[in-house]
PDB file of C-alpha atoms in Angstrom:
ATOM      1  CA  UNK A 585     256.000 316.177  49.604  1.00 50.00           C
ATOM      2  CA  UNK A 586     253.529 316.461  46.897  1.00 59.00           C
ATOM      3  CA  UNK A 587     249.634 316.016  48.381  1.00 67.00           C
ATOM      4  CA  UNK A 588     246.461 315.628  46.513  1.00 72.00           C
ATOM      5  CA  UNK A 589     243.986 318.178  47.261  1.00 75.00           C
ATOM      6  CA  UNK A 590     240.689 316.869  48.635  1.00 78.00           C
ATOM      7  CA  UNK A 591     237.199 316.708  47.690  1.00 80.00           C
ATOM      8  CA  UNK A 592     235.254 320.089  48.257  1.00 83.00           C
ATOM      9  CA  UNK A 593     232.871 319.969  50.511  1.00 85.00           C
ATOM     10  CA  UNK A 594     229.866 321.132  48.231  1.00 89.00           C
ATOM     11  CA  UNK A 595     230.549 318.281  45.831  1.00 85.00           C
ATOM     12  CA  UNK A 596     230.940 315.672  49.069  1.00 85.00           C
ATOM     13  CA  UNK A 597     227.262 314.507  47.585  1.00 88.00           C
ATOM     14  CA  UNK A 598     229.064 313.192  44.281  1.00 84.00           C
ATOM     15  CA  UNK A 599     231.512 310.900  46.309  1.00 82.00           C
ATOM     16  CA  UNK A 600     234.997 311.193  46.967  1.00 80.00           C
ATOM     17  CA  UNK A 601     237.511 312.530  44.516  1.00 80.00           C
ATOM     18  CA  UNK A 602     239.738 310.323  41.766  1.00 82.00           C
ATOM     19  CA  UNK A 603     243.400 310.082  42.972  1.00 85.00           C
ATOM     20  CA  UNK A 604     245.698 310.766  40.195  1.00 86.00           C
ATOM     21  CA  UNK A 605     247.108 307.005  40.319  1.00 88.00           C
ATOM     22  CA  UNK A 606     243.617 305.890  39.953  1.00 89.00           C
ATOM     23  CA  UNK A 607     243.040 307.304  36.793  1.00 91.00           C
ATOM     24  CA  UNK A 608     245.798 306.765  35.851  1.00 94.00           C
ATOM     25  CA  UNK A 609     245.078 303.120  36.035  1.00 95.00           C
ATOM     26  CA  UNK A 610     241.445 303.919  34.919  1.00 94.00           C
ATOM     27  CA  UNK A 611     242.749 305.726  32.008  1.00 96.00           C
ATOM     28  CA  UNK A 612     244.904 302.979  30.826  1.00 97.00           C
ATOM     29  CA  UNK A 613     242.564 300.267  31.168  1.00 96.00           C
ATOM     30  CA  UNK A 614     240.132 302.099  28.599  1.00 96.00           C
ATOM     31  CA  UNK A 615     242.772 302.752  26.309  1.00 96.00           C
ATOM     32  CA  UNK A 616     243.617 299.086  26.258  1.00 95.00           C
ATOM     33  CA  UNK A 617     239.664 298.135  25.243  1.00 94.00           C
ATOM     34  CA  UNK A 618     239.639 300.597  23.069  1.00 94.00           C
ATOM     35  CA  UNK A 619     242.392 298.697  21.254  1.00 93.00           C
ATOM     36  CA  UNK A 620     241.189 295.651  21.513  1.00 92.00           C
ATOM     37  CA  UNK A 621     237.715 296.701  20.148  1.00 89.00           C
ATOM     38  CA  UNK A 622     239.447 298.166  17.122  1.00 88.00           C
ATOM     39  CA  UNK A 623     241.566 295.661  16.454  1.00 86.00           C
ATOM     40  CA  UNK A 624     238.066 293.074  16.217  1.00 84.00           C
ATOM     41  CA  UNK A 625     236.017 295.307  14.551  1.00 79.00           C
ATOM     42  CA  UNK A 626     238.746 294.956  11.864  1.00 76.00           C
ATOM     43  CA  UNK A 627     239.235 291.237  12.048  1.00 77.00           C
ATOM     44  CA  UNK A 628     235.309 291.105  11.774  1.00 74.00           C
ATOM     45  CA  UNK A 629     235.357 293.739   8.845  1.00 70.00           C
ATOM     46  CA  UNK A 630     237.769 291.749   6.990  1.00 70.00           C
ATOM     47  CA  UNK A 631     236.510 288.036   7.815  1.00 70.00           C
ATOM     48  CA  UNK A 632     232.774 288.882   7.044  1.00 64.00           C
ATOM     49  CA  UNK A 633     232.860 292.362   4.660  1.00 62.00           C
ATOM     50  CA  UNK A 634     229.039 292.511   4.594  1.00 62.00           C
ATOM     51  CA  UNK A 635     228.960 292.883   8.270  1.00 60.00           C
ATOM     52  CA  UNK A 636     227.053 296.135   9.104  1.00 57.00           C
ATOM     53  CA  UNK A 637     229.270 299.002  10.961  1.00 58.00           C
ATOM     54  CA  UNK A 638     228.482 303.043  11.113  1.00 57.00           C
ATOM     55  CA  UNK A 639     232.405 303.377  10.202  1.00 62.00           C
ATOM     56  CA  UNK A 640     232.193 301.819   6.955  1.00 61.00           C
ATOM     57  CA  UNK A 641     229.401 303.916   6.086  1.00 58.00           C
ATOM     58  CA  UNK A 642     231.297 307.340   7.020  1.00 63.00           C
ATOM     59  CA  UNK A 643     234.455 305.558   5.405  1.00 63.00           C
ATOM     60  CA  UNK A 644     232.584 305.003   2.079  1.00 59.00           C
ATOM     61  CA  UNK A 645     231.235 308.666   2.317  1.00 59.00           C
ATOM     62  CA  UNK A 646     234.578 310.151   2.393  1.00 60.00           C
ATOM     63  CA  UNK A 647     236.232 307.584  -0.188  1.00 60.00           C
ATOM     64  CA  UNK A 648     233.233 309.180  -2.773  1.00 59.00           C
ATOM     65  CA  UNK A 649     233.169 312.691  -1.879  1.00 60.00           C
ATOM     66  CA  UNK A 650     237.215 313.138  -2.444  1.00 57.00           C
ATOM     67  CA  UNK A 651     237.118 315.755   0.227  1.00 52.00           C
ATOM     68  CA  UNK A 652     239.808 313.440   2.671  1.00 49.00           C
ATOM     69  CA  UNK A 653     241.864 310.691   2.158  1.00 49.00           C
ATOM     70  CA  UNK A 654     241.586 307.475   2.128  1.00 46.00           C
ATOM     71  CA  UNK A 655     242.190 305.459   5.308  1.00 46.00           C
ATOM     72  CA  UNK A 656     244.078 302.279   5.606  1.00 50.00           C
ATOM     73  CA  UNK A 657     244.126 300.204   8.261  1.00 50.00           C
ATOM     74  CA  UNK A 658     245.939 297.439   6.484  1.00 50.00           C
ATOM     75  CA  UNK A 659     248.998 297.374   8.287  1.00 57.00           C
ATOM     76  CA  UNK A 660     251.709 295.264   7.498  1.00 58.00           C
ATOM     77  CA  UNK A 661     251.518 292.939  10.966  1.00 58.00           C
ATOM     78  CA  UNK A 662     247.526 292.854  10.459  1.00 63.00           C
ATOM     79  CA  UNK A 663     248.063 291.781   6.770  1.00 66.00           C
ATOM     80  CA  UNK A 664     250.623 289.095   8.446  1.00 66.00           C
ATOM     81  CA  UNK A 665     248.347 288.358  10.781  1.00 70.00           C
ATOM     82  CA  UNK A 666     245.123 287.393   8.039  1.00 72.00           C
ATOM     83  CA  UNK A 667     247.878 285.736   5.905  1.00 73.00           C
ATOM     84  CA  UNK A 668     248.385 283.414   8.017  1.00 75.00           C
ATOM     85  CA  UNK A 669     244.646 282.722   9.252  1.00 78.00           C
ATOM     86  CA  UNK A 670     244.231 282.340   5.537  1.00 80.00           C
ATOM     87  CA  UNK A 671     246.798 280.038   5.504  1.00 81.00           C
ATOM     88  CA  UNK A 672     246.001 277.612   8.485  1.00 82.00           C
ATOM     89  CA  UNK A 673     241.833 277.530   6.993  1.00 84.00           C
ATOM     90  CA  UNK A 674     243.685 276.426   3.885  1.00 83.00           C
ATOM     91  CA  UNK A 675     245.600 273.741   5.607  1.00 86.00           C
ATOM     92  CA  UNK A 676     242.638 272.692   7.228  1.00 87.00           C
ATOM     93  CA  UNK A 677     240.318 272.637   4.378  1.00 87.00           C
ATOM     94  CA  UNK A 678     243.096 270.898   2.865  1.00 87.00           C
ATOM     95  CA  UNK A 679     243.759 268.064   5.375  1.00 87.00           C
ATOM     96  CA  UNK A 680     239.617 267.258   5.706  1.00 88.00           C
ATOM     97  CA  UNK A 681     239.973 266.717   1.897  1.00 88.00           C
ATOM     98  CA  UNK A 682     242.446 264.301   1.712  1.00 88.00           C
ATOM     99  CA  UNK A 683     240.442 262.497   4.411  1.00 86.00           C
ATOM    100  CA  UNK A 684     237.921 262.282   3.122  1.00 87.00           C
ATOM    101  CA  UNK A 685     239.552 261.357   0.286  1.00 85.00           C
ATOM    102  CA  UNK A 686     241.505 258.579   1.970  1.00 84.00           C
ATOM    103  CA  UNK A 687     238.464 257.239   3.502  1.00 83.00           C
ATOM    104  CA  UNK A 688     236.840 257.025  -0.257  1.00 81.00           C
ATOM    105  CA  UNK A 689     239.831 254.717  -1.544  1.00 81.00           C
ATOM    106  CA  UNK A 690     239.189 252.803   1.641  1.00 78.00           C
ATOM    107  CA  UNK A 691     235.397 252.309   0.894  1.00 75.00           C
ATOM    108  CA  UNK A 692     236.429 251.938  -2.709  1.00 75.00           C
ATOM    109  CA  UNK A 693     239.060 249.291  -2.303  1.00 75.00           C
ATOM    110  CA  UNK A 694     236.785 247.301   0.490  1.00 67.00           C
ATOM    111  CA  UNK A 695     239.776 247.936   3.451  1.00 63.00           C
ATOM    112  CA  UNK A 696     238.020 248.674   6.605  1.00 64.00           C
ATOM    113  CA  UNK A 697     239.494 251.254   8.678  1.00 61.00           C
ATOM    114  CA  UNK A 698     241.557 249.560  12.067  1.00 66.00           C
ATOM    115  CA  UNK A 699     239.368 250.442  15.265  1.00 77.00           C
ATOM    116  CA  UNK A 700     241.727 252.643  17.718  1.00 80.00           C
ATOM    117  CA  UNK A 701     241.504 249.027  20.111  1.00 82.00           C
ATOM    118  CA  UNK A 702     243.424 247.150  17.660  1.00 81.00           C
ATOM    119  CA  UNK A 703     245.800 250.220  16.585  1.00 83.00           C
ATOM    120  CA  UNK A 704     246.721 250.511  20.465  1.00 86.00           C
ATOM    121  CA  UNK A 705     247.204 246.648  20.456  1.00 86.00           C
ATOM    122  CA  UNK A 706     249.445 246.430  17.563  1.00 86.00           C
ATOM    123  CA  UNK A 707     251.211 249.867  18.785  1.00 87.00           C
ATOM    124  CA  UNK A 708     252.169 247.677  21.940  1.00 90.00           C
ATOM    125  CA  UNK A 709     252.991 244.559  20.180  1.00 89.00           C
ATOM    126  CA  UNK A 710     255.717 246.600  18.190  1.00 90.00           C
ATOM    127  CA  UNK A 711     257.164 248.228  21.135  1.00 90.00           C
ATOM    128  CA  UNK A 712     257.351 244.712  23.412  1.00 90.00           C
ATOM    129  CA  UNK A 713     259.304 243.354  19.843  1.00 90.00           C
ATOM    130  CA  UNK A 714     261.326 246.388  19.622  1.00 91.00           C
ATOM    131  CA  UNK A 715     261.987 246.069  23.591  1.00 90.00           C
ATOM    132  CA  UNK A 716     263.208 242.051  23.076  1.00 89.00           C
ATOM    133  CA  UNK A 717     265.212 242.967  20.400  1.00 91.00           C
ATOM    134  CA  UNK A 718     267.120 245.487  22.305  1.00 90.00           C
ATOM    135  CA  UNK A 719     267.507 242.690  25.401  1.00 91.00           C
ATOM    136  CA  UNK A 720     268.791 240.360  22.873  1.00 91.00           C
ATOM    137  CA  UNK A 721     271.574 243.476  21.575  1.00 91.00           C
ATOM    138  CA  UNK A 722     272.605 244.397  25.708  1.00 90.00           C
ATOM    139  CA  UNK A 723     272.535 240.678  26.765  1.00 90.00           C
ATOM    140  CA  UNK A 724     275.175 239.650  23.337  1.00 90.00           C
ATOM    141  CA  UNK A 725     277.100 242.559  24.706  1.00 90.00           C
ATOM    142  CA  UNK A 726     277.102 241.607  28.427  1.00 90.00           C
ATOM    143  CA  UNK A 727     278.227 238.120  27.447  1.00 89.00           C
ATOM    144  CA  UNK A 728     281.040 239.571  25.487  1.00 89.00           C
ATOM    145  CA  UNK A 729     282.114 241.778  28.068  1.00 88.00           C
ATOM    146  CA  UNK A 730     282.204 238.871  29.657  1.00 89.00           C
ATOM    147  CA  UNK A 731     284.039 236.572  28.010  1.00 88.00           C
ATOM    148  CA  UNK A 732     286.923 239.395  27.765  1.00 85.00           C
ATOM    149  CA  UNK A 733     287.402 239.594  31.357  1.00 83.00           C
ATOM    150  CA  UNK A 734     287.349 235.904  31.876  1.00 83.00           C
ATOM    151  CA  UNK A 735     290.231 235.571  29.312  1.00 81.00           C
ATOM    152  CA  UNK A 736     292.299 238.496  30.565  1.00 77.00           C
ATOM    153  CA  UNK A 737     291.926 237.151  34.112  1.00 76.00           C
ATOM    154  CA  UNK A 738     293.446 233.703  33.088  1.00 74.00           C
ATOM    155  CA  UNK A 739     296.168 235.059  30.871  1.00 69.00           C
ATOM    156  CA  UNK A 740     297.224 237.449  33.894  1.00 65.00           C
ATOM    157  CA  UNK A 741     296.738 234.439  36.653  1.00 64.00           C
ATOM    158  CA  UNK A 742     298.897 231.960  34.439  1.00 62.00           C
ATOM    159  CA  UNK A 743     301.659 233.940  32.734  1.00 58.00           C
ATOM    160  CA  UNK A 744     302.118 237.807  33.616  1.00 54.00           C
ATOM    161  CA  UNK A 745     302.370 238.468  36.842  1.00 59.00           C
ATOM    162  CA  UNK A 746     302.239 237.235  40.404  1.00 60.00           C
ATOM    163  CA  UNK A 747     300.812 238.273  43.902  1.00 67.00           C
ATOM    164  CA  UNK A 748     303.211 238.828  46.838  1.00 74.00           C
ATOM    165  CA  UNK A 749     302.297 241.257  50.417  1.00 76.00           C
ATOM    166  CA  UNK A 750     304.339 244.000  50.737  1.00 76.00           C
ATOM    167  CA  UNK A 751     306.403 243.524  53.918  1.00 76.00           C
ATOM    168  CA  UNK A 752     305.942 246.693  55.527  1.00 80.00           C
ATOM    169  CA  UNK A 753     302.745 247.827  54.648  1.00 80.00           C
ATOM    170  CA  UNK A 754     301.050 244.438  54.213  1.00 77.00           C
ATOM    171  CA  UNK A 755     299.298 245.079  51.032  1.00 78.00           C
ATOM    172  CA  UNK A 756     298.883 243.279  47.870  1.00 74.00           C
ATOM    173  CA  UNK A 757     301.797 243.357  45.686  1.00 73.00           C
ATOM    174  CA  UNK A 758     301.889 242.517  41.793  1.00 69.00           C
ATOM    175  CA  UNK A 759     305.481 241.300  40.281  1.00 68.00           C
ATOM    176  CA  UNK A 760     306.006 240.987  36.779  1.00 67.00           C
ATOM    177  CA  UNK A 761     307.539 237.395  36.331  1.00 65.00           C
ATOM    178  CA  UNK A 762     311.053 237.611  34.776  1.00 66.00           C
ATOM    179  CA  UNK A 763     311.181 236.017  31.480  1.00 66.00           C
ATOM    180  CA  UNK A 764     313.979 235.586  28.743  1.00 68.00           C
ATOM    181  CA  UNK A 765     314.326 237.044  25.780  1.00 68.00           C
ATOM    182  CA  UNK A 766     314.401 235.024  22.953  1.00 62.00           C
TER     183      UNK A 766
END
């Protein structure tokens, strides 16, 4: 099996030596800020463009002197991602507009907005109606349900059948009652 070597003993002083696995772990974990500073520095370089950065000043350099290319960081999922920031500050902007514009016709046309108390109240009133309503639906049913049973009870007690005991078992029996044909 595979084994690290140790720390020498004339660098003991500095402290003991980095494991492979830890830097690997190390190694990662600075990759991944280095990422996720890139990825803010451009969100902030393309929400604010007058913010101040060293970059933009080498970038700006090397766009003028036509020595390098140009370098794009535009990438298609970081363009998606700024479209649709745009689009939800739109929205928003949008939505506090017609607001405002809704409270305006309000003012205008002297109807006083409803406190949340009384929009809760009314909320409730409308449910308890909606609830009785239903009631009155289940309890029409109920008593039709009813009424059906009732009436096929009596038409099966009078006329159909009849109710003997099974002579070797003892059970309930139902016979059919013999009727003529006409």
């Amino acid at each position: 099996m595979y084994k690290e070597r140790s720390q020498p003993s004339r660098r003991k002083n500095l402290g003991m030596l980095e494991k492979h696995k830890d830097y690997v772990k190390r190694a990662a974990a600075c990759n991944k800020r280095k990422k996720e500073l890139k990825r803010l520095k451009i969100l902030a370089r393309d929400k604010n463009p007058d913010e101040f950065n060293y970059r933009m000043i080498t970038e700006s350099r090397m766009r003028n002197s036509g020595n390098q290319q140009e370098v794009d960081y535009a990438s298609e999922m970081h363009q998606n991602i700024c479209d649709e920031q745009i689009m939800r500050i739109q929205r928003k902007k949008l939505k506090k507009e017609l607001n405002e514009a809704a409270e305006e016709l309000m003012i205008r046309f002297s109807l006083k907005p409803k406190d949340k108390a009384q929009e809760k109240f009314e909320r409730m009133k409308n449910r308890i109606k909606m609830i009785k309503e239903q009631l009155e639906k289940i309890r029409k049913k109920v008593d039709q349900i009813e009424l059906k049973n009732n009436l096929m009870k009596s038409q099966l007690r009078n006329e159909v059948y009849y109710e003997t005991q099974d002579e070797e078992t003892g059970k309930k029996k139902y016979r059919w009652r013999r009727e003529r044909k006409r």
